[in-house]
């Protein structure tokens, strides 16, 4: 079965997708409805930032490649 079908059969209401930008948004767009989840949250690197595993996101105006990490 596909991942979306497995999520649907598990009866998930909140699905956190953490594949990194833009893959997580694309996956949510392409497969979100098939999961049956009521809420999809594209989390990405936010977990790393919250757990202090990576420096925070770049400041506005700075290119993401300048981010230490």
Tab-separated table of N, CA, C and O in Angstrom:
chain	number	residue	atom	x	y	z
A	1	UNK	N	0.843	-1.193	0.000
A	1	UNK	CA	0.000	0.000	0.000
A	1	UNK	C	0.883	1.249	0.000
A	1	UNK	O	2.010	1.223	0.490
A	2	UNK	N	0.345	2.321	-0.506
A	2	UNK	CA	1.096	3.571	-0.524
A	2	UNK	C	1.142	4.149	0.886
A	2	UNK	O	0.354	3.777	1.758
A	3	UNK	N	2.058	5.072	1.098
A	3	UNK	CA	2.164	5.722	2.400
A	3	UNK	C	0.860	6.434	2.744
A	3	UNK	O	0.377	6.354	3.882
A	4	UNK	N	0.267	7.115	1.777
A	4	UNK	CA	-0.998	7.811	2.024
A	4	UNK	C	-2.079	6.832	2.464
A	4	UNK	O	-2.858	7.121	3.376
A	5	UNK	N	-2.132	5.660	1.841
A	5	UNK	CA	-3.126	4.649	2.218
A	5	UNK	C	-2.860	4.116	3.627
A	5	UNK	O	-3.799	3.860	4.395
A	6	UNK	N	-1.599	3.957	3.989
A	6	UNK	CA	-1.260	3.504	5.337
A	6	UNK	C	-1.680	4.532	6.376
A	6	UNK	O	-2.198	4.181	7.438
A	7	UNK	N	-1.468	5.800	6.064
A	7	UNK	CA	-1.880	6.873	6.980
A	7	UNK	C	-3.399	6.854	7.120
A	7	UNK	O	-3.934	6.956	8.222
A	8	UNK	N	-4.090	6.721	6.001
A	8	UNK	CA	-5.565	6.681	6.032
A	8	UNK	C	-6.052	5.525	6.891
A	8	UNK	O	-6.943	5.695	7.731
A	9	UNK	N	-5.471	4.346	6.722
A	9	UNK	CA	-5.931	3.182	7.487
A	9	UNK	C	-5.625	3.317	8.976
A	9	UNK	O	-6.291	2.710	9.804
A	10	UNK	N	-4.634	4.140	9.322
A	10	UNK	CA	-4.308	4.368	10.731
A	10	UNK	C	-5.265	5.363	11.384
A	10	UNK	O	-5.285	5.502	12.605
A	11	UNK	N	-6.055	6.063	10.580
A	11	UNK	CA	-7.029	7.009	11.115
A	11	UNK	C	-6.404	8.262	11.704
A	11	UNK	O	-6.899	8.809	12.686
A	12	UNK	N	-5.337	8.726	11.106
A	12	UNK	CA	-4.615	9.904	11.595
A	12	UNK	C	-5.439	11.172	11.374
A	12	UNK	O	-5.988	11.373	10.298
A	13	UNK	N	-5.531	12.009	12.411
A	13	UNK	CA	-6.192	13.302	12.271
A	13	UNK	C	-5.196	14.416	11.968
A	13	UNK	O	-5.488	15.325	11.210
A	14	UNK	N	-4.018	14.353	12.585
A	14	UNK	CA	-2.967	15.366	12.405
A	14	UNK	C	-1.742	14.664	11.828
A	14	UNK	O	-1.189	13.760	12.461
A	15	UNK	N	-1.323	15.086	10.651
A	15	UNK	CA	-0.159	14.501	9.998
A	15	UNK	C	0.925	15.559	9.864
A	15	UNK	O	0.698	16.615	9.281
A	16	UNK	N	2.082	15.276	10.441
A	16	UNK	CA	3.223	16.182	10.351
A	16	UNK	C	4.140	15.652	9.260
A	16	UNK	O	4.599	14.513	9.326
A	17	UNK	N	4.386	16.474	8.243
A	17	UNK	CA	5.219	16.089	7.112
A	17	UNK	C	6.533	16.853	7.231
A	17	UNK	O	6.543	18.076	7.228
A	18	UNK	N	7.642	16.131	7.349
A	18	UNK	CA	8.942	16.764	7.496
A	18	UNK	C	9.928	16.244	6.470
A	18	UNK	O	10.774	15.409	6.784
A	19	UNK	N	9.805	16.691	5.260
A	19	UNK	CA	10.686	16.256	4.173
A	19	UNK	C	11.616	17.355	3.692
A	19	UNK	O	12.417	17.133	2.800
A	20	UNK	N	11.495	18.541	4.261
A	20	UNK	CA	12.265	19.685	3.772
A	20	UNK	C	11.545	20.370	2.636
A	20	UNK	O	10.735	19.776	1.930
A	21	UNK	N	11.833	21.648	2.490
A	21	UNK	CA	11.217	22.450	1.436
A	21	UNK	C	11.872	22.158	0.106
A	21	UNK	O	13.080	22.007	0.083
A	22	UNK	N	11.185	22.081	-0.945
A	22	UNK	CA	9.742	22.165	-1.134
A	22	UNK	C	9.061	20.804	-1.137
A	22	UNK	O	7.870	20.702	-1.369
A	23	UNK	N	9.833	19.733	-0.868
A	23	UNK	CA	9.262	18.384	-0.978
A	23	UNK	C	8.071	18.164	-0.059
A	23	UNK	O	7.107	17.506	-0.445
A	24	UNK	N	8.130	18.690	1.155
A	24	UNK	CA	7.025	18.453	2.078
A	24	UNK	C	5.737	19.126	1.591
A	24	UNK	O	4.660	18.541	1.686
A	25	UNK	N	5.846	20.326	1.062
A	25	UNK	CA	4.669	21.002	0.539
A	25	UNK	C	4.128	20.285	-0.696
A	25	UNK	O	2.910	20.163	-0.862
A	26	UNK	N	5.016	19.822	-1.547
A	26	UNK	CA	4.585	19.095	-2.740
A	26	UNK	C	3.900	17.783	-2.350
A	26	UNK	O	2.866	17.425	-2.909
A	27	UNK	N	4.473	17.069	-1.379
A	27	UNK	CA	3.875	15.805	-0.946
A	27	UNK	C	2.503	16.052	-0.342
A	27	UNK	O	1.544	15.347	-0.656
A	28	UNK	N	2.396	17.070	0.501
A	28	UNK	CA	1.111	17.393	1.125
A	28	UNK	C	0.074	17.752	0.066
A	28	UNK	O	-1.082	17.330	0.145
A	29	UNK	N	0.489	18.530	-0.927
A	29	UNK	CA	-0.421	18.909	-2.012
A	29	UNK	C	-0.862	17.681	-2.811
A	29	UNK	O	-2.041	17.506	-3.107
A	30	UNK	N	0.088	16.822	-3.154
A	30	UNK	CA	-0.199	15.687	-4.027
A	30	UNK	C	-0.886	14.525	-3.332
A	30	UNK	O	-1.634	13.777	-3.963
A	31	UNK	N	-0.625	14.336	-2.030
A	31	UNK	CA	-1.118	13.143	-1.337
A	31	UNK	C	-1.974	13.439	-0.107
A	31	UNK	O	-2.534	12.514	0.483
A	32	UNK	N	-2.060	14.708	0.267
A	32	UNK	CA	-2.768	15.063	1.492
A	32	UNK	C	-4.192	14.549	1.556
A	32	UNK	O	-4.601	13.955	2.555
A	33	UNK	N	-4.956	14.767	0.517
A	33	UNK	CA	-6.357	14.330	0.526
A	33	UNK	C	-6.465	12.819	0.664
A	33	UNK	O	-7.366	12.306	1.341
A	34	UNK	N	-5.551	12.086	0.068
A	34	UNK	CA	-5.590	10.620	0.117
A	34	UNK	C	-5.292	10.077	1.512
A	34	UNK	O	-5.637	8.941	1.818
A	35	UNK	N	-4.664	10.890	2.371
A	35	UNK	CA	-4.339	10.417	3.724
A	35	UNK	C	-5.559	10.394	4.630
A	35	UNK	O	-5.575	9.664	5.613
A	36	UNK	N	-6.540	11.240	4.317
A	36	UNK	CA	-7.705	11.342	5.179
A	36	UNK	C	-7.453	12.167	6.431
A	36	UNK	O	-8.351	12.349	7.254
A	37	UNK	N	-6.238	12.663	6.611
A	37	UNK	CA	-5.920	13.483	7.778
A	37	UNK	C	-6.694	14.791	7.708
A	37	UNK	O	-6.855	15.362	6.637
A	38	UNK	N	-7.163	15.250	8.847
A	38	UNK	CA	-7.915	16.500	8.887
A	38	UNK	C	-6.991	17.703	8.796
A	38	UNK	O	-7.372	18.748	8.281
A	39	UNK	N	-5.755	17.555	9.316
A	39	UNK	CA	-4.785	18.646	9.322
A	39	UNK	C	-3.435	18.104	8.883
A	39	UNK	O	-2.989	17.065	9.381
A	40	UNK	N	-2.783	18.774	7.945
A	40	UNK	CA	-1.419	18.453	7.547
A	40	UNK	C	-0.538	19.626	7.925
A	40	UNK	O	-0.877	20.777	7.640
A	41	UNK	N	0.571	19.333	8.561
A	41	UNK	CA	1.493	20.368	9.007
A	41	UNK	C	2.846	20.100	8.377
A	41	UNK	O	3.457	19.056	8.613
A	42	UNK	N	3.319	21.018	7.535
A	42	UNK	CA	4.645	20.902	6.923
A	42	UNK	C	5.648	21.464	7.916
A	42	UNK	O	5.721	22.669	8.134
A	43	UNK	N	6.416	20.588	8.539
A	43	UNK	CA	7.262	20.958	9.665
A	43	UNK	C	8.712	21.174	9.277
A	43	UNK	O	9.363	22.067	9.763
A	44	UNK	N	9.237	20.343	8.398
A	44	UNK	CA	10.596	20.507	7.885
A	44	UNK	C	11.656	20.659	8.948
A	44	UNK	O	11.694	19.927	9.932
A	45	UNK	N	12.531	21.630	8.757
A	45	UNK	CA	13.663	21.838	9.656
A	45	UNK	C	13.251	22.464	10.983
A	45	UNK	O	14.081	22.619	11.874
A	46	UNK	N	11.984	22.805	11.137
A	46	UNK	CA	11.535	23.422	12.390
A	46	UNK	C	11.866	22.548	13.587
A	46	UNK	O	12.216	23.055	14.654
A	47	UNK	N	11.788	21.229	13.435
A	47	UNK	CA	12.137	20.334	14.547
A	47	UNK	C	13.599	20.506	14.931
A	47	UNK	O	13.926	20.567	16.120
A	48	UNK	N	14.474	20.599	13.961
A	48	UNK	CA	15.893	20.804	14.245
A	48	UNK	C	16.125	22.139	14.939
A	48	UNK	O	16.923	22.238	15.857
A	49	UNK	N	15.416	23.171	14.503
A	49	UNK	CA	15.564	24.485	15.129
A	49	UNK	C	15.078	24.438	16.571
A	49	UNK	O	15.734	24.944	17.482
A	50	UNK	N	13.920	23.818	16.794
A	50	UNK	CA	13.351	23.746	18.138
A	50	UNK	C	14.209	22.907	19.080
A	50	UNK	O	14.265	23.174	20.284
A	51	UNK	N	14.853	21.886	18.544
A	51	UNK	CA	15.699	21.018	19.359
A	51	UNK	C	17.148	21.498	19.399
A	51	UNK	O	18.016	20.811	19.921
A	52	UNK	N	17.396	22.679	18.829
A	52	UNK	CA	18.723	23.310	18.802
A	52	UNK	C	19.771	22.446	18.108
A	52	UNK	O	20.946	22.499	18.435
A	53	UNK	N	19.357	21.637	17.151
A	53	UNK	CA	20.312	20.848	16.368
A	53	UNK	C	20.881	21.657	15.216
A	53	UNK	O	21.895	21.292	14.644
A	54	UNK	N	20.195	22.731	14.843
A	54	UNK	CA	20.649	23.599	13.752
A	54	UNK	C	20.459	25.036	14.174
A	54	UNK	O	19.600	25.346	14.991
A	55	UNK	N	21.251	25.895	13.555
A	55	UNK	CA	21.051	27.323	13.775
A	55	UNK	C	19.689	27.710	13.225
A	55	UNK	O	19.132	27.025	12.372
A	56	UNK	N	19.133	28.793	13.693
A	56	UNK	CA	17.817	29.227	13.252
A	56	UNK	C	17.773	29.529	11.771
A	56	UNK	O	18.809	29.578	11.096
A	57	UNK	N	16.573	29.753	11.261
A	57	UNK	CA	16.435	30.058	9.833
A	57	UNK	C	17.127	31.378	9.508
A	57	UNK	O	17.369	32.199	10.393
A	58	UNK	N	17.458	31.588	8.247
A	58	UNK	CA	18.142	32.833	7.875
A	58	UNK	C	17.256	34.045	8.138
A	58	UNK	O	16.034	33.952	8.078
A	59	UNK	N	17.901	35.158	8.433
A	59	UNK	CA	17.163	36.408	8.608
A	59	UNK	C	16.656	36.863	7.243
A	59	UNK	O	17.251	36.552	6.213
A	60	UNK	N	15.564	37.622	7.242
A	60	UNK	CA	15.056	38.128	5.959
A	60	UNK	C	16.153	38.871	5.197
A	60	UNK	O	16.923	39.623	5.773
A	61	UNK	N	16.215	38.627	3.910
A	61	UNK	CA	17.192	39.303	3.071
A	61	UNK	C	18.482	38.525	2.901
A	61	UNK	O	19.296	38.849	2.062
A	62	UNK	N	18.693	37.492	3.707
A	62	UNK	CA	19.901	36.675	3.576
A	62	UNK	C	19.565	35.410	2.805
A	62	UNK	O	18.513	34.819	2.989
A	63	UNK	N	20.479	34.985	1.992
A	63	UNK	CA	20.287	33.751	1.233
A	63	UNK	C	20.430	32.568	2.167
A	63	UNK	O	21.270	32.548	3.059
A	64	UNK	N	19.616	31.536	1.986
A	64	UNK	CA	19.632	30.356	2.864
A	64	UNK	C	20.997	29.650	2.827
A	64	UNK	O	21.353	28.964	3.777
A	65	UNK	N	21.757	29.836	1.749
A	65	UNK	CA	23.060	29.177	1.684
A	65	UNK	C	24.059	29.791	2.648
A	65	UNK	O	25.091	29.210	2.920
A	66	UNK	N	23.756	30.964	3.174
A	66	UNK	CA	24.641	31.610	4.137
A	66	UNK	C	24.404	31.115	5.555
A	66	UNK	O	25.156	31.450	6.454
A	67	UNK	N	23.381	30.305	5.753
A	67	UNK	CA	23.043	29.817	7.083
A	67	UNK	C	24.105	28.828	7.555
A	67	UNK	O	24.460	27.893	6.829
A	68	UNK	N	24.631	29.004	8.749
A	68	UNK	CA	25.579	28.008	9.262
A	68	UNK	C	24.836	26.709	9.544
A	68	UNK	O	23.671	26.721	9.864
A	69	UNK	N	25.521	25.614	9.385
A	69	UNK	CA	24.760	24.454	9.713
A	69	UNK	C	25.333	23.168	9.491
A	69	UNK	O	24.941	22.147	9.681
